[in-house]
Amino acid sequence: MKRRFLIFLSLLLLCNFNLYAFENPFLIMRDNFFREAQELKPLLVKSNDVVLISSMWDSCIMTTTQLDAYFHMINIFNAIDKDDLNEDVFISLTGWLRAIKRTNDLNIKGLNTVSSVSDALTQIHIKKLKGYFSDLNKQVSIELDRISLFEKAVTAEKNK
């Protein structure tokens, strides 16, 4: 009976962790940017706004790459023993998130300065990307707050 309970509890925890990974907002945002890049790629041949489309495609790929790098940083962070956590780990994570946010701000600013667009489809993609970059910035702010709280908790525990 005890063994069955432990197996059930282990499966429950495993499913719970996997569900968190599927519901990770950064993963959803990464998929949105990657999907948007795939939608922009055929427009490189068809559109009159080739330079703008190319720039938007580059922005999508860059953002996807930045988020992939953040996922790798989180994996490294999770591999560190709780007793070995120090300020440098938190500085790296928050610095990377702030860099993502600055890049997003530049992308939004660049999209806002676009004055003439030949194709209506390009205008739709500009609006979509602005929304994605804004949503990602909101999520980055939430993540920065979470990391800050975690850092305070780890620091407080070490100072005991």
CSV table of C-alpha atoms in Angstrom, one decimal:
chain,number,residue,atom,x,y,z
A,1,MET,CA,0.0,0.0,0.0
A,2,LYS,CA,2.8,2.4,0.9
A,3,ARG,CA,4.6,1.6,-2.3
A,4,ARG,CA,1.5,2.3,-4.4
A,5,PHE,CA,1.0,5.6,-2.7
A,6,LEU,CA,4.6,6.6,-3.4
A,7,ILE,CA,4.3,5.7,-7.0
A,8,PHE,CA,1.0,7.6,-7.3
A,9,LEU,CA,2.6,10.6,-5.6
A,10,SER,CA,5.7,10.5,-7.9
A,11,LEU,CA,3.5,10.3,-11.0
A,12,LEU,CA,1.4,13.2,-9.8
A,13,LEU,CA,4.5,15.3,-9.2
A,14,LEU,CA,6.0,14.4,-12.5
A,15,CYS,CA,2.7,15.3,-14.4
A,16,ASN,CA,2.5,18.6,-12.4
A,17,PHE,CA,6.1,19.6,-13.4
A,18,ASN,CA,5.4,18.7,-17.1
A,19,LEU,CA,2.2,20.7,-17.1
A,20,TYR,CA,4.2,23.8,-15.8
A,21,ALA,CA,6.6,23.4,-18.7
A,22,PHE,CA,3.7,23.3,-21.2
A,23,GLU,CA,2.1,26.4,-19.7
A,24,ASN,CA,5.3,28.4,-19.6
A,25,PRO,CA,4.5,31.8,-21.0
A,26,PHE,CA,8.0,32.2,-22.4
A,27,LEU,CA,7.7,29.0,-24.3
A,28,ILE,CA,4.3,30.2,-25.7
A,29,MET,CA,5.9,33.5,-26.7
A,30,ARG,CA,8.9,31.7,-28.3
A,31,ASP,CA,6.5,29.6,-30.4
A,32,ASN,CA,4.5,32.8,-31.4
A,33,PHE,CA,7.7,34.5,-32.7
A,34,PHE,CA,8.9,31.3,-34.5
A,35,ARG,CA,5.4,30.9,-36.1
A,36,GLU,CA,5.5,34.5,-37.1
A,37,ALA,CA,8.9,34.1,-38.8
A,38,GLN,CA,7.5,31.1,-40.7
A,39,GLU,CA,4.6,33.3,-41.9
A,40,LEU,CA,6.9,36.1,-42.9
A,41,LYS,CA,9.3,33.9,-44.9
A,42,PRO,CA,7.0,33.4,-48.0
A,43,LEU,CA,6.3,37.2,-48.0
A,44,LEU,CA,10.0,37.8,-48.7
A,45,VAL,CA,9.4,36.7,-52.3
A,46,LYS,CA,5.9,38.2,-52.8
A,47,SER,CA,5.8,41.5,-51.0
A,48,ASN,CA,6.8,44.9,-52.2
A,49,ASP,CA,8.1,45.6,-48.6
A,50,VAL,CA,11.0,43.2,-48.8
A,51,VAL,CA,13.4,45.2,-46.7
A,52,LEU,CA,10.8,45.6,-43.9
A,53,ILE,CA,9.7,42.0,-44.1
A,54,SER,CA,13.4,40.9,-43.9
A,55,SER,CA,13.9,43.1,-40.8
A,56,MET,CA,10.8,41.7,-39.2
A,57,TRP,CA,11.9,38.1,-39.9
A,58,ASP,CA,15.3,38.8,-38.4
A,59,SER,CA,13.7,40.3,-35.3
A,60,CYS,CA,11.5,37.2,-34.9
A,61,ILE,CA,14.5,34.8,-35.3
A,62,MET,CA,16.6,36.9,-32.9
A,63,THR,CA,13.9,36.9,-30.2
A,64,THR,CA,13.5,33.2,-30.6
A,65,THR,CA,17.2,32.7,-30.2
A,66,GLN,CA,17.3,35.0,-27.1
A,67,LEU,CA,14.4,33.0,-25.5
A,68,ASP,CA,16.2,29.7,-26.3
A,69,ALA,CA,19.3,31.0,-24.6
A,70,TYR,CA,17.3,32.0,-21.6
A,71,PHE,CA,15.8,28.5,-21.4
A,72,HIS,CA,19.4,27.1,-21.3
A,73,MET,CA,20.4,29.6,-18.6
A,74,ILE,CA,17.4,28.4,-16.5
A,75,ASN,CA,18.5,24.8,-17.0
A,76,ILE,CA,22.0,25.7,-15.7
A,77,PHE,CA,20.4,27.7,-12.9
A,78,ASN,CA,18.3,24.7,-11.9
A,79,ALA,CA,21.3,22.4,-11.9
A,80,ILE,CA,23.1,24.5,-9.3
A,81,ASP,CA,22.8,23.3,-5.7
A,82,LYS,CA,20.7,25.6,-3.5
A,83,ASP,CA,23.7,26.1,-1.2
A,84,ASP,CA,25.9,27.2,-4.1
A,85,LEU,CA,23.6,30.0,-5.3
A,86,ASN,CA,25.2,33.4,-5.2
A,87,GLU,CA,24.6,36.9,-6.5
A,88,ASP,CA,26.3,36.2,-9.8
A,89,VAL,CA,23.7,33.7,-10.9
A,90,PHE,CA,20.9,36.2,-10.3
A,91,ILE,CA,22.9,39.0,-12.0
A,92,SER,CA,23.3,36.8,-15.1
A,93,LEU,CA,19.6,35.9,-15.3
A,94,THR,CA,18.3,39.4,-14.7
A,95,GLY,CA,20.9,40.9,-17.1
A,96,TRP,CA,19.8,38.6,-19.9
A,97,LEU,CA,16.1,39.4,-19.3
A,98,ARG,CA,16.8,43.1,-19.3
A,99,ALA,CA,18.7,42.7,-22.6
A,100,ILE,CA,15.7,40.9,-24.1
A,101,LYS,CA,13.5,43.8,-22.9
A,102,ARG,CA,15.8,46.4,-24.4
A,103,THR,CA,15.8,44.5,-27.7
A,104,ASN,CA,12.0,44.3,-27.7
A,105,ASP,CA,11.8,48.1,-27.0
A,106,LEU,CA,14.1,48.7,-30.0
A,107,ASN,CA,12.0,46.5,-32.2
A,108,ILE,CA,8.8,48.2,-31.1
A,109,LYS,CA,10.4,51.6,-31.7
A,110,GLY,CA,11.5,50.5,-35.2
A,111,LEU,CA,8.1,49.2,-36.1
A,112,ASN,CA,6.5,52.4,-34.9
A,113,THR,CA,8.7,54.5,-37.2
A,114,VAL,CA,7.6,52.6,-40.3
A,115,SER,CA,5.9,55.3,-42.4
A,116,SER,CA,5.0,53.7,-45.7
A,117,VAL,CA,3.9,50.1,-46.2
A,118,SER,CA,2.9,48.9,-49.7
A,119,ASP,CA,1.1,45.7,-48.7
A,120,ALA,CA,-1.9,45.4,-46.3
A,121,LEU,CA,-0.5,42.0,-45.2
A,122,THR,CA,2.7,43.6,-44.1
A,123,GLN,CA,0.7,46.1,-41.9
A,124,ILE,CA,-1.1,43.2,-40.3
A,125,HIS,CA,2.2,41.5,-39.4
A,126,ILE,CA,3.6,44.8,-38.0
A,127,LYS,CA,0.6,45.1,-35.7
A,128,LYS,CA,1.0,41.4,-34.6
A,129,LEU,CA,4.7,41.8,-33.9
A,130,LYS,CA,4.1,44.9,-31.8
A,131,GLY,CA,1.7,43.0,-29.7
A,132,TYR,CA,4.0,40.1,-29.3
A,133,PHE,CA,6.9,42.3,-28.3
A,134,SER,CA,4.7,44.2,-25.8
A,135,ASP,CA,3.4,40.9,-24.3
A,136,LEU,CA,6.9,39.6,-24.0
A,137,ASN,CA,8.1,42.7,-22.2
A,138,LYS,CA,5.2,42.3,-19.7
A,139,GLN,CA,6.2,38.7,-19.2
A,140,VAL,CA,9.9,39.7,-18.7
A,141,SER,CA,8.8,42.2,-16.1
A,142,ILE,CA,6.9,39.5,-14.2
A,143,GLU,CA,9.9,37.1,-14.5
A,144,LEU,CA,12.3,39.8,-13.2
A,145,ASP,CA,10.0,40.3,-10.2
A,146,ARG,CA,9.9,36.5,-9.5
A,147,ILE,CA,13.7,36.2,-9.7
A,148,SER,CA,14.1,39.2,-7.4
A,149,LEU,CA,11.8,37.5,-4.8
A,150,PHE,CA,13.7,34.3,-5.2
A,151,GLU,CA,17.0,36.1,-4.7
A,152,LYS,CA,15.8,37.8,-1.6
A,153,ALA,CA,14.6,34.4,-0.2
A,154,VAL,CA,17.9,32.7,-0.9
A,155,THR,CA,19.9,35.7,0.5
A,156,ALA,CA,17.7,35.7,3.7
A,157,GLU,CA,18.1,32.0,4.2
A,158,LYS,CA,21.9,32.2,3.8
A,159,ASN,CA,22.1,35.1,6.3
A,160,LYS,CA,20.4,33.0,9.0
